Amino acid sequence: MKHTQNTPILVTGAAGAVGAIGRNVSEMLLAKGHKVRTMVRKEDERAEGLRRLGAEVVQGDLTDLASMHRAVEGCARIYFGMSVSADYLAATVNTAAVARNHGVEAFVNMSQMTVTQMSITESTNSPQHKLHWLAEQALSWSGLPVVTVRPTVFLEGVFRLFAAPGVRETDELALPMGDGKTSPISAVDVARAVAAILADPAPHIGQIYNLTGPESVDLAHYARAFSEALGRPIRYRDVPLAGWSEKLLAAGIPTHIVKHLGVMTELNKQGRYDRLTSDVFELTGEMPINMREFVKRHIDEFTRSATKQ
């Protein structure tokens, strides 16, 4: 199978909420004139939004064989991305098996940078990290033309979703991340890199790209970036992991995700996220967004409303 302008590129996880890599990839590819088929778990307003952008929408389940045949058939290139889930490995292998059956020419896999530091004898206590590592092993055995993308921590998750309430209410960047340095990246920058690979995958087959933000610094530094962007002092407070995790569980965050986030914060304290690469620039020709600009773009979410002040 060879890709032509009329051959759709399959984008999974296109209706995802946090970061919305799939939706951004779809929008970017459509803007470049590519035909895009998006896969969503359910029909809702997000699916309709994708149709309005010009995408074909297929509803299905990544772990269901029939769903994946409907989604993959006729596509030469695939972006595989899935939210943190206990079903991650089953979904990856199911999608890969169908992709191999249909002879795709490129399979872009969204992984995690922590996998770079894992091996057959070295893992972490995060069940999700283990699933990502196993998924990469399975894809390497599959014989598929794989391109692996390993981003670091997402700005949209840790800093926008989990830290925003503390910034709004108490002027604190309250996270259990110790004094470790980290290089968070915007999901939009990750999407730009993925879109660039999908637009012309041949030079990238077999490659692994580690995607980071433009700097790797500690949380006190990022608190100063928040202060500059918001025009008021924001301080970093290293909070106990146990209490932070309890709040996430009380908010309805699944245990699998909370466990994963907890391990990420512990690894951050150990300096495991102190990584910096130029891969985003090399793939896209543009530098990834920094923390100050990210906060400015989402300033309303970090600011108390007038009615609450």
PDB file of N, CA and C in Angstrom, residues 155 184 189 213-215 222 225 287-296:
ATOM      1  N   LEU A 155       2.621  19.840  29.533  1.00  0.00           N
ATOM      2  CA  LEU A 155       2.193  21.072  30.191  1.00  0.00           C
ATOM      3  C   LEU A 155       0.692  21.047  30.483  1.00  0.00           C
ATOM      4  N   PRO A 184       8.943  20.079  30.679  1.00  0.00           N
ATOM      5  CA  PRO A 184       7.609  19.820  30.153  1.00  0.00           C
ATOM      6  C   PRO A 184       7.418  20.399  28.756  1.00  0.00           C
ATOM      7  N   ASP A 189       2.950  21.136  20.592  1.00  0.00           N
ATOM      8  CA  ASP A 189       4.265  20.936  19.983  1.00  0.00           C
ATOM      9  C   ASP A 189       4.491  19.465  19.636  1.00  0.00           C
ATOM     10  N   GLY A 213      10.470  20.185  26.216  1.00  0.00           N
ATOM     11  CA  GLY A 213      10.301  21.617  26.092  1.00  0.00           C
ATOM     12  C   GLY A 213      11.655  22.274  25.877  1.00  0.00           C
ATOM     13  N   PRO A 214      11.702  23.624  25.872  1.00  0.00           N
ATOM     14  CA  PRO A 214      12.938  24.339  25.534  1.00  0.00           C
ATOM     15  C   PRO A 214      13.929  24.467  26.684  1.00  0.00           C
ATOM     16  N   GLU A 215      13.548  24.065  27.898  1.00  0.00           N
ATOM     17  CA  GLU A 215      14.465  24.173  29.032  1.00  0.00           C
ATOM     18  C   GLU A 215      14.146  23.100  30.062  1.00  0.00           C
ATOM     19  N   TYR A 222       9.945  27.566  37.331  1.00  0.00           N
ATOM     20  CA  TYR A 222       8.661  27.637  36.633  1.00  0.00           C
ATOM     21  C   TYR A 222       7.673  28.526  37.382  1.00  0.00           C
ATOM     22  N   ALA A 225       8.249  31.861  36.193  1.00  0.00           N
ATOM     23  CA  ALA A 225       7.663  32.043  34.860  1.00  0.00           C
ATOM     24  C   ALA A 225       6.162  32.317  34.971  1.00  0.00           C
ATOM     25  N   MET A 287      10.933  26.144  17.556  1.00  0.00           N
ATOM     26  CA  MET A 287      11.189  25.820  18.950  1.00  0.00           C
ATOM     27  C   MET A 287       9.881  25.550  19.686  1.00  0.00           C
ATOM     28  N   PRO A 288       9.896  24.624  20.637  1.00  0.00           N
ATOM     29  CA  PRO A 288       8.688  24.390  21.434  1.00  0.00           C
ATOM     30  C   PRO A 288       8.394  25.566  22.349  1.00  0.00           C
ATOM     31  N   ILE A 289       7.147  25.735  22.708  1.00  0.00           N
ATOM     32  CA  ILE A 289       6.712  26.843  23.545  1.00  0.00           C
ATOM     33  C   ILE A 289       7.296  26.707  24.957  1.00  0.00           C
ATOM     34  N   ASN A 290       7.615  27.848  25.590  1.00  0.00           N
ATOM     35  CA  ASN A 290       8.130  27.806  26.958  1.00  0.00           C
ATOM     36  C   ASN A 290       6.989  28.003  27.959  1.00  0.00           C
ATOM     37  N   MET A 291       7.309  27.839  29.241  1.00  0.00           N
ATOM     38  CA  MET A 291       6.278  27.899  30.283  1.00  0.00           C
ATOM     39  C   MET A 291       5.596  29.255  30.329  1.00  0.00           C
ATOM     40  N   ARG A 292       6.370  30.330  30.255  1.00  0.00           N
ATOM     41  CA  ARG A 292       5.794  31.674  30.348  1.00  0.00           C
ATOM     42  C   ARG A 292       4.746  31.902  29.259  1.00  0.00           C
ATOM     43  N   GLU A 293       5.078  31.538  28.025  1.00  0.00           N
ATOM     44  CA  GLU A 293       4.142  31.734  26.923  1.00  0.00           C
ATOM     45  C   GLU A 293       2.934  30.818  27.062  1.00  0.00           C
ATOM     46  N   PHE A 294       3.162  29.611  27.550  1.00  0.00           N
ATOM     47  CA  PHE A 294       2.054  28.667  27.748  1.00  0.00           C
ATOM     48  C   PHE A 294       1.048  29.227  28.749  1.00  0.00           C
ATOM     49  N   VAL A 295       1.541  29.762  29.861  1.00  0.00           N
ATOM     50  CA  VAL A 295       0.649  30.320  30.872  1.00  0.00           C
ATOM     51  C   VAL A 295      -0.112  31.517  30.307  1.00  0.00           C
ATOM     52  N   LYS A 296       0.561  32.352  29.537  1.00  0.00           N
ATOM     53  CA  LYS A 296      -0.101  33.510  28.944  1.00  0.00           C
ATOM     54  C   LYS A 296      -1.224  33.086  28.007  1.00  0.00           C
TER      55      LYS A 296
END
